[in-house]
Amino acid sequence: QVQVVQSGAELKKPGSSVKVSCKASGGTFTSYAFTWVRQAPGQGLEWMGGIIPAFGTSHTTPKFQGRVTLTADESTTSVYMELRSLTSDDTAIYYCARTGGVWESQRYPQHWGQGTLVTVST
Amino acid sequence: DIQMTQSPSTLSSSVGDRVTITCRASQSIDSWLAWYQQKPGKAPKLLIYKASTLESGVPSRFSGSGSGTEFTLTISRLQPDDFASYYCQQYHSYPYNFGQGTKLDIK
C-alpha cells in the first residue's frame, strides 16, 4: 500500500525559509517522480514544481524560480521542498504527491500526502 | 506556459443528475490531462488520467473524454459523496498547470 507522509505544520516569520519533507513508501523510490502543489486559503491548486530522483532533475514554475529548491534523498526515500524569502502570500497548504512514474506520460500526481500548513506571520 | 480554463466555476446540481465539467487548454496537450476531486480539508484525489483512464477504485459513474485542447469530466448519476471541487491538470509540458477549479454543490 502506498503512503505519502509529510512533515508537520510550520509557523514562520516573513523573510525566513521553510523546508517541508515528504516520505513515500510502497514501491521503488526511483521508479517515480514527485510533485509539489500548494493551495492558499480558499483558493485553487497551484503547481510549484517536480523532481525525478532517478534522473537527478527538477523543474519549478517560473513564479518560484530562485526561491524554491527541490531535493531528494534515496537513502530515506524522501523528497524535500525548501521555500525562501517567505511573505504572507506564501501562507498555504503545501502538498507532495508521488506520480504514476518517471516518464512524461506518467507524471500525473497519483498518491498525495496529507498536506503541510505553512503560516507566515509576524 | 499552457493555461487551463475550467467551466463552470460553480455548478449546482441534485442527486441523480448527470453533470459535465469542461476544461480547455491554451494549446494542444494531446491526452495528457488528469482530473482530481477535492473535499474540504482533504488532499486532492486522482480520478482520471490520460484524459479518459479511470484510476483504480474510482466509481464508474465518473468518465473523462477529449484530446487536444478540449476535455470533459462527466458524472453520470450524482451521489451525495460527489459534492466537492474538481480540478483538471495538464502534464504535457512544464509547468504542469491546473485549471482554476469547479465547485459542485447541492441545488
PDB file of C-alpha atoms in Angstrom:
ATOM      1  CA  GLN A   1       0.000   0.000   0.000  1.00  0.00           C
ATOM      2  CA  VAL A   2       1.325   3.408  -0.965  1.00  0.00           C
ATOM      3  CA  GLN A   3       1.746   6.017   1.736  1.00  0.00           C
ATOM      4  CA  VAL A   4       2.957   9.577   1.344  1.00  0.00           C
ATOM      5  CA  VAL A   5       3.587  11.283   4.652  1.00  0.00           C
ATOM      6  CA  GLN A   6       4.603  14.920   5.031  1.00  0.00           C
ATOM      7  CA  SER A   7       6.169  16.825   7.892  1.00  0.00           C
ATOM      8  CA  GLY A   8       4.074  18.853  10.309  1.00  0.00           C
ATOM      9  CA  ALA A   9       2.700  22.372  10.289  1.00  0.00           C
ATOM     10  CA  GLU A  10       5.103  25.304  10.397  1.00  0.00           C
ATOM     11  CA  LEU A  11       4.823  28.888  11.645  1.00  0.00           C
ATOM     12  CA  LYS A  12       7.407  31.156  10.052  1.00  0.00           C
ATOM     13  CA  LYS A  13       8.387  34.825  10.175  1.00  0.00           C
ATOM     14  CA  PRO A  14       8.435  36.911   6.986  1.00  0.00           C
ATOM     15  CA  GLY A  15      11.817  36.716   5.271  1.00  0.00           C
ATOM     16  CA  SER A  16      12.645  33.297   6.677  1.00  0.00           C
ATOM     17  CA  SER A  17      12.703  29.884   4.971  1.00  0.00           C
ATOM     18  CA  VAL A  18      10.759  26.659   5.375  1.00  0.00           C
ATOM     19  CA  LYS A  19      11.682  23.105   4.416  1.00  0.00           C
ATOM     20  CA  VAL A  20       8.909  20.544   4.063  1.00  0.00           C
ATOM     21  CA  SER A  21       9.667  16.840   3.874  1.00  0.00           C
ATOM     22  CA  CYS A  22       7.721  14.082   2.164  1.00  0.00           C
ATOM     23  CA  LYS A  23       8.340  10.386   2.676  1.00  0.00           C
ATOM     24  CA  ALA A  24       6.923   7.808   0.280  1.00  0.00           C
ATOM     25  CA  SER A  25       6.557   4.112   0.981  1.00  0.00           C
ATOM     26  CA  GLY A  26       5.300   1.307  -1.218  1.00  0.00           C
ATOM     27  CA  GLY A  27       7.188   0.722  -4.449  1.00  0.00           C
ATOM     28  CA  THR A  28      10.705   1.603  -5.549  1.00  0.00           C
ATOM     29  CA  PHE A  29      11.613   5.229  -4.791  1.00  0.00           C
ATOM     30  CA  THR A  30      13.428   5.806  -8.081  1.00  0.00           C
ATOM     31  CA  SER A  31      10.540   4.487 -10.176  1.00  0.00           C
ATOM     32  CA  TYR A  32       8.525   7.641  -9.584  1.00  0.00           C
ATOM     33  CA  ALA A  33       8.603  11.392  -9.841  1.00  0.00           C
ATOM     34  CA  PHE A  34       7.335  13.731  -7.144  1.00  0.00           C
ATOM     35  CA  THR A  35       5.300  16.888  -7.456  1.00  0.00           C
ATOM     36  CA  TRP A  36       4.756  19.830  -5.121  1.00  0.00           C
ATOM     37  CA  VAL A  37       1.445  21.673  -5.184  1.00  0.00           C
ATOM     38  CA  ARG A  38       0.236  24.454  -2.925  1.00  0.00           C
ATOM     39  CA  GLN A  39      -3.182  25.785  -2.033  1.00  0.00           C
ATOM     40  CA  ALA A  40      -3.672  29.181  -0.427  1.00  0.00           C
ATOM     41  CA  PRO A  41      -6.688  29.594   1.877  1.00  0.00           C
ATOM     42  CA  GLY A  42      -9.897  29.370  -0.133  1.00  0.00           C
ATOM     43  CA  GLN A  43      -8.003  29.165  -3.416  1.00  0.00           C
ATOM     44  CA  GLY A  44      -7.297  26.556  -6.082  1.00  0.00           C
ATOM     45  CA  LEU A  45      -4.358  24.248  -6.648  1.00  0.00           C
ATOM     46  CA  GLU A  46      -1.061  25.708  -7.817  1.00  0.00           C
ATOM     47  CA  TRP A  47       1.670  23.502  -9.296  1.00  0.00           C
ATOM     48  CA  MET A  48       5.035  24.516  -7.863  1.00  0.00           C
ATOM     49  CA  GLY A  49       7.441  22.007  -9.327  1.00  0.00           C
ATOM     50  CA  GLY A  50       8.556  18.433  -9.609  1.00  0.00           C
ATOM     51  CA  ILE A  51      11.600  16.259  -9.105  1.00  0.00           C
ATOM     52  CA  ILE A  52      12.635  12.974 -10.684  1.00  0.00           C
ATOM     53  CA  PRO A  53      15.120  11.274  -8.338  1.00  0.00           C
ATOM     54  CA  ALA A  54      16.172   8.660 -10.914  1.00  0.00           C
ATOM     55  CA  PHE A  55      17.199  11.347 -13.405  1.00  0.00           C
ATOM     56  CA  GLY A  56      18.513  13.858 -10.870  1.00  0.00           C
ATOM     57  CA  THR A  57      16.341  16.553 -12.472  1.00  0.00           C
ATOM     58  CA  SER A  58      13.837  19.049 -11.150  1.00  0.00           C
ATOM     59  CA  HIS A  59      11.602  21.733 -12.620  1.00  0.00           C
ATOM     60  CA  THR A  60       9.915  24.642 -10.890  1.00  0.00           C
ATOM     61  CA  THR A  61       7.307  27.006 -12.225  1.00  0.00           C
ATOM     62  CA  PRO A  62       8.811  30.399 -13.221  1.00  0.00           C
ATOM     63  CA  LYS A  63       6.948  32.117 -10.390  1.00  0.00           C
ATOM     64  CA  PHE A  64       9.068  30.248  -7.827  1.00  0.00           C
ATOM     65  CA  GLN A  65      12.381  30.009  -9.641  1.00  0.00           C
ATOM     66  CA  GLY A  66      15.146  31.311  -7.414  1.00  0.00           C
ATOM     67  CA  ARG A  67      13.073  30.829  -4.242  1.00  0.00           C
ATOM     68  CA  VAL A  68      12.379  27.099  -4.307  1.00  0.00           C
ATOM     69  CA  THR A  69      14.766  24.174  -4.081  1.00  0.00           C
ATOM     70  CA  LEU A  70      13.579  20.609  -4.566  1.00  0.00           C
ATOM     71  CA  THR A  71      15.775  17.757  -3.383  1.00  0.00           C
ATOM     72  CA  ALA A  72      15.538  14.006  -2.974  1.00  0.00           C
ATOM     73  CA  ASP A  73      17.267  11.516  -0.678  1.00  0.00           C
ATOM     74  CA  GLU A  74      17.118   7.931  -1.891  1.00  0.00           C
ATOM     75  CA  SER A  75      18.533   6.596   1.400  1.00  0.00           C
ATOM     76  CA  THR A  76      15.459   7.825   3.268  1.00  0.00           C
ATOM     77  CA  THR A  77      13.010   7.643   0.319  1.00  0.00           C
ATOM     78  CA  SER A  78      12.164  11.255   0.995  1.00  0.00           C
ATOM     79  CA  VAL A  79      11.856  14.429  -1.025  1.00  0.00           C
ATOM     80  CA  TYR A  80      12.108  17.973   0.254  1.00  0.00           C
ATOM     81  CA  MET A  81      10.834  21.392  -0.751  1.00  0.00           C
ATOM     82  CA  GLU A  82      12.572  24.482   0.592  1.00  0.00           C
ATOM     83  CA  LEU A  83      10.949  27.886   0.057  1.00  0.00           C
ATOM     84  CA  ARG A  84      12.942  31.007   0.906  1.00  0.00           C
ATOM     85  CA  SER A  85      12.184  34.695   1.469  1.00  0.00           C
ATOM     86  CA  LEU A  86       8.723  33.928   2.800  1.00  0.00           C
ATOM     87  CA  THR A  87       5.935  36.502   2.729  1.00  0.00           C
ATOM     88  CA  SER A  88       2.349  36.351   3.951  1.00  0.00           C
ATOM     89  CA  ASP A  89       1.355  35.370   0.392  1.00  0.00           C
ATOM     90  CA  ASP A  90       3.145  32.071   0.948  1.00  0.00           C
ATOM     91  CA  THR A  91       0.677  31.071   3.666  1.00  0.00           C
ATOM     92  CA  ALA A  92      -0.837  27.902   2.237  1.00  0.00           C
ATOM     93  CA  ILE A  93      -1.143  24.155   2.471  1.00  0.00           C
ATOM     94  CA  TYR A  94       1.751  22.514   0.650  1.00  0.00           C
ATOM     95  CA  TYR A  95       1.117  19.096  -0.841  1.00  0.00           C
ATOM     96  CA  CYS A  96       3.589  16.498  -2.021  1.00  0.00           C
ATOM     97  CA  ALA A  97       2.410  13.821  -4.419  1.00  0.00           C
ATOM     98  CA  ARG A  98       4.031  10.808  -5.992  1.00  0.00           C
ATOM     99  CA  THR A  99       3.314  10.465  -9.675  1.00  0.00           C
ATOM    100  CA  GLY A 100       2.429   7.445 -11.765  1.00  0.00           C
ATOM    101  CA  GLY A 101       6.015   7.044 -12.963  1.00  0.00           C
ATOM    102  CA  VAL A 102       9.061   8.850 -14.304  1.00  0.00           C
ATOM    103  CA  TRP A 103       8.114   9.167 -17.967  1.00  0.00           C
ATOM    104  CA  GLU A 104       6.239  12.149 -19.389  1.00  0.00           C
ATOM    105  CA  SER A 105       3.066  10.116 -19.858  1.00  0.00           C
ATOM    106  CA  GLN A 106       3.096   9.116 -16.182  1.00  0.00           C
ATOM    107  CA  ARG A 107       3.766  12.424 -14.432  1.00  0.00           C
ATOM    108  CA  TYR A 108       0.276  12.955 -13.074  1.00  0.00           C
ATOM    109  CA  PRO A 109       0.173  13.225  -9.254  1.00  0.00           C
ATOM    110  CA  GLN A 110      -1.275   9.890  -8.171  1.00  0.00           C
ATOM    111  CA  HIS A 111      -0.721   9.445  -4.436  1.00  0.00           C
ATOM    112  CA  TRP A 112      -0.940  12.578  -2.301  1.00  0.00           C
ATOM    113  CA  GLY A 113       0.413  13.418   1.108  1.00  0.00           C
ATOM    114  CA  GLN A 114      -1.821  14.852   3.800  1.00  0.00           C
ATOM    115  CA  GLY A 115      -0.546  18.388   3.237  1.00  0.00           C
ATOM    116  CA  THR A 116       1.574  20.682   5.381  1.00  0.00           C
ATOM    117  CA  LEU A 117       0.177  24.010   6.548  1.00  0.00           C
ATOM    118  CA  VAL A 118       2.775  26.774   6.387  1.00  0.00           C
ATOM    119  CA  THR A 119       1.734  30.003   8.064  1.00  0.00           C
ATOM    120  CA  VAL A 120       3.834  33.125   7.539  1.00  0.00           C
ATOM    121  CA  SER A 121       3.154  35.744  10.160  1.00  0.00           C
ATOM    122  CA  THR A 122       4.896  38.168  12.460  1.00  0.00           C
TER     123      THR A 122
ATOM    124  CA  ASP B   1       3.058  28.268 -20.356  1.00  0.00           C
ATOM    125  CA  ILE B   2      -0.106  26.310 -21.096  1.00  0.00           C
ATOM    126  CA  GLN B   3      -3.154  27.855 -19.456  1.00  0.00           C
ATOM    127  CA  MET B   4      -6.038  25.657 -18.338  1.00  0.00           C
ATOM    128  CA  THR B   5      -9.552  27.074 -18.157  1.00  0.00           C
ATOM    129  CA  GLN B   6     -12.407  25.217 -16.489  1.00  0.00           C
ATOM    130  CA  SER B   7     -16.095  25.914 -16.792  1.00  0.00           C
ATOM    131  CA  PRO B   8     -18.281  26.446 -14.996  1.00  0.00           C
ATOM    132  CA  SER B   9     -16.619  27.772 -11.843  1.00  0.00           C
ATOM    133  CA  THR B  10     -19.588  26.666  -9.784  1.00  0.00           C
ATOM    134  CA  LEU B  11     -22.311  24.158 -10.526  1.00  0.00           C
ATOM    135  CA  SER B  12     -25.445  23.446  -8.533  1.00  0.00           C
ATOM    136  CA  SER B  13     -26.996  20.048  -9.106  1.00  0.00           C
ATOM    137  CA  SER B  14     -29.123  17.395  -7.446  1.00  0.00           C
ATOM    138  CA  VAL B  15     -28.505  13.770  -6.521  1.00  0.00           C
ATOM    139  CA  GLY B  16     -29.094  11.621  -9.583  1.00  0.00           C
ATOM    140  CA  ASP B  17     -28.249  14.376 -12.085  1.00  0.00           C
ATOM    141  CA  ARG B  18     -25.759  13.988 -14.897  1.00  0.00           C
ATOM    142  CA  VAL B  19     -23.144  16.741 -14.816  1.00  0.00           C
ATOM    143  CA  THR B  20     -20.364  17.761 -17.145  1.00  0.00           C
ATOM    144  CA  ILE B  21     -17.349  19.941 -16.417  1.00  0.00           C
ATOM    145  CA  THR B  22     -15.237  21.319 -19.257  1.00  0.00           C
ATOM    146  CA  CYS B  23     -11.514  22.026 -19.301  1.00  0.00           C
ATOM    147  CA  ARG B  24      -9.806  23.874 -22.139  1.00  0.00           C
ATOM    148  CA  ALA B  25      -6.075  24.114 -22.770  1.00  0.00           C
ATOM    149  CA  SER B  26      -4.496  27.163 -24.411  1.00  0.00           C
ATOM    150  CA  GLN B  27      -2.619  24.828 -26.776  1.00  0.00           C
ATOM    151  CA  SER B  28      -2.721  21.141 -27.612  1.00  0.00           C
ATOM    152  CA  ILE B  29      -1.798  18.792 -24.777  1.00  0.00           C
ATOM    153  CA  ASP B  30      -2.643  15.576 -26.661  1.00  0.00           C
ATOM    154  CA  SER B  31      -4.282  13.407 -23.982  1.00  0.00           C
ATOM    155  CA  TRP B  32      -2.015  14.375 -21.082  1.00  0.00           C
ATOM    156  CA  LEU B  33      -4.768  15.537 -18.787  1.00  0.00           C
ATOM    157  CA  ALA B  34      -5.798  14.453 -15.311  1.00  0.00           C
ATOM    158  CA  TRP B  35      -8.870  15.171 -13.187  1.00  0.00           C
ATOM    159  CA  TYR B  36      -8.936  15.452  -9.397  1.00  0.00           C
ATOM    160  CA  GLN B  37     -11.646  15.637  -6.761  1.00  0.00           C
ATOM    161  CA  GLN B  38     -11.059  17.612  -3.566  1.00  0.00           C
ATOM    162  CA  LYS B  39     -13.226  17.779  -0.495  1.00  0.00           C
ATOM    163  CA  PRO B  40     -12.849  20.486   2.163  1.00  0.00           C
ATOM    164  CA  GLY B  41      -9.853  19.915   4.416  1.00  0.00           C
ATOM    165  CA  LYS B  42      -8.632  16.956   2.364  1.00  0.00           C
ATOM    166  CA  ALA B  43      -5.906  16.352  -0.186  1.00  0.00           C
ATOM    167  CA  PRO B  44      -6.936  16.062  -3.826  1.00  0.00           C
ATOM    168  CA  LYS B  45      -7.772  12.595  -5.126  1.00  0.00           C
ATOM    169  CA  LEU B  46      -6.888  11.404  -8.609  1.00  0.00           C
ATOM    170  CA  LEU B  47      -9.972  10.398 -10.612  1.00  0.00           C
ATOM    171  CA  ILE B  48      -8.829  10.161 -14.228  1.00  0.00           C
ATOM    172  CA  TYR B  49      -5.516  10.335 -16.104  1.00  0.00           C
ATOM    173  CA  LYS B  50      -4.607  10.333 -19.766  1.00  0.00           C
ATOM    174  CA  ALA B  51      -7.893  12.161 -20.348  1.00  0.00           C
ATOM    175  CA  SER B  52     -10.101   9.076 -20.067  1.00  0.00           C
ATOM    176  CA  THR B  53      -8.406   6.364 -17.975  1.00  0.00           C
ATOM    177  CA  LEU B  54     -10.204   5.769 -14.699  1.00  0.00           C
ATOM    178  CA  GLU B  55      -7.920   5.492 -11.683  1.00  0.00           C
ATOM    179  CA  SER B  56      -8.227   2.222  -9.797  1.00  0.00           C
ATOM    180  CA  GLY B  57     -11.036   2.273  -7.241  1.00  0.00           C
ATOM    181  CA  VAL B  58     -12.849   5.262  -8.733  1.00  0.00           C
ATOM    182  CA  PRO B  59     -16.556   4.595  -9.387  1.00  0.00           C
ATOM    183  CA  SER B  60     -17.546   4.022 -12.998  1.00  0.00           C
ATOM    184  CA  ARG B  61     -20.053   6.889 -12.899  1.00  0.00           C
ATOM    185  CA  PHE B  62     -17.010   9.134 -13.476  1.00  0.00           C
ATOM    186  CA  SER B  63     -15.747   9.373 -17.031  1.00  0.00           C
ATOM    187  CA  GLY B  64     -13.433  11.621 -19.000  1.00  0.00           C
ATOM    188  CA  SER B  65     -13.123  12.416 -22.663  1.00  0.00           C
ATOM    189  CA  GLY B  66     -11.348  14.710 -25.084  1.00  0.00           C
ATOM    190  CA  SER B  67      -7.979  15.324 -26.645  1.00  0.00           C
ATOM    191  CA  GLY B  68      -6.026  18.261 -27.981  1.00  0.00           C
ATOM    192  CA  THR B  69      -7.442  21.337 -26.274  1.00  0.00           C
ATOM    193  CA  GLU B  70     -10.917  20.399 -25.065  1.00  0.00           C
ATOM    194  CA  PHE B  71     -11.776  17.912 -22.352  1.00  0.00           C
ATOM    195  CA  THR B  72     -14.770  16.936 -20.253  1.00  0.00           C
ATOM    196  CA  LEU B  73     -15.384  15.218 -16.949  1.00  0.00           C
ATOM    197  CA  THR B  74     -18.822  13.641 -16.660  1.00  0.00           C
ATOM    198  CA  ILE B  75     -20.516  12.245 -13.586  1.00  0.00           C
ATOM    199  CA  SER B  76     -23.379  10.127 -14.835  1.00  0.00           C
ATOM    200  CA  ARG B  77     -25.585   9.990 -11.729  1.00  0.00           C
ATOM    201  CA  LEU B  78     -24.561  12.278  -8.903  1.00  0.00           C
ATOM    202  CA  GLN B  79     -24.228  10.711  -5.488  1.00  0.00           C
ATOM    203  CA  PRO B  80     -24.132  12.642  -2.182  1.00  0.00           C
ATOM    204  CA  ASP B  81     -20.415  11.876  -1.892  1.00  0.00           C
ATOM    205  CA  ASP B  82     -19.678  13.645  -5.203  1.00  0.00           C
ATOM    206  CA  PHE B  83     -20.341  17.176  -3.998  1.00  0.00           C
ATOM    207  CA  ALA B  84     -16.821  18.581  -3.957  1.00  0.00           C
ATOM    208  CA  SER B  85     -14.404  20.663  -6.018  1.00  0.00           C
ATOM    209  CA  TYR B  86     -12.916  19.327  -9.234  1.00  0.00           C
ATOM    210  CA  TYR B  87      -9.688  20.312 -10.954  1.00  0.00           C
ATOM    211  CA  CYS B  88      -8.089  19.460 -14.265  1.00  0.00           C
ATOM    212  CA  GLN B  89      -4.311  19.458 -14.774  1.00  0.00           C
ATOM    213  CA  GLN B  90      -2.166  19.162 -17.868  1.00  0.00           C
ATOM    214  CA  TYR B  91       1.092  17.209 -17.735  1.00  0.00           C
ATOM    215  CA  HIS B  92       2.138  17.733 -21.343  1.00  0.00           C
ATOM    216  CA  SER B  93       4.778  20.356 -20.670  1.00  0.00           C
ATOM    217  CA  TYR B  94       6.182  22.300 -17.728  1.00  0.00           C
ATOM    218  CA  PRO B  95       4.757  23.972 -15.752  1.00  0.00           C
ATOM    219  CA  TYR B  96       2.018  21.409 -15.192  1.00  0.00           C
ATOM    220  CA  ASN B  97      -0.742  23.929 -14.565  1.00  0.00           C
ATOM    221  CA  PHE B  98      -4.124  23.235 -13.016  1.00  0.00           C
ATOM    222  CA  GLY B  99      -7.439  24.685 -14.010  1.00  0.00           C
ATOM    223  CA  GLN B 100      -8.982  27.122 -11.539  1.00  0.00           C
ATOM    224  CA  GLY B 101     -11.447  24.523 -10.272  1.00  0.00           C
ATOM    225  CA  THR B 102     -15.173  23.812 -10.354  1.00  0.00           C
ATOM    226  CA  LYS B 103     -17.175  23.708  -7.152  1.00  0.00           C
ATOM    227  CA  LEU B 104     -20.084  21.293  -7.358  1.00  0.00           C
ATOM    228  CA  ASP B 105     -22.715  21.918  -4.729  1.00  0.00           C
ATOM    229  CA  ILE B 106     -26.165  20.735  -3.890  1.00  0.00           C
ATOM    230  CA  LYS B 107     -29.067  22.569  -5.500  1.00  0.00           C
TER     231      LYS B 107
END
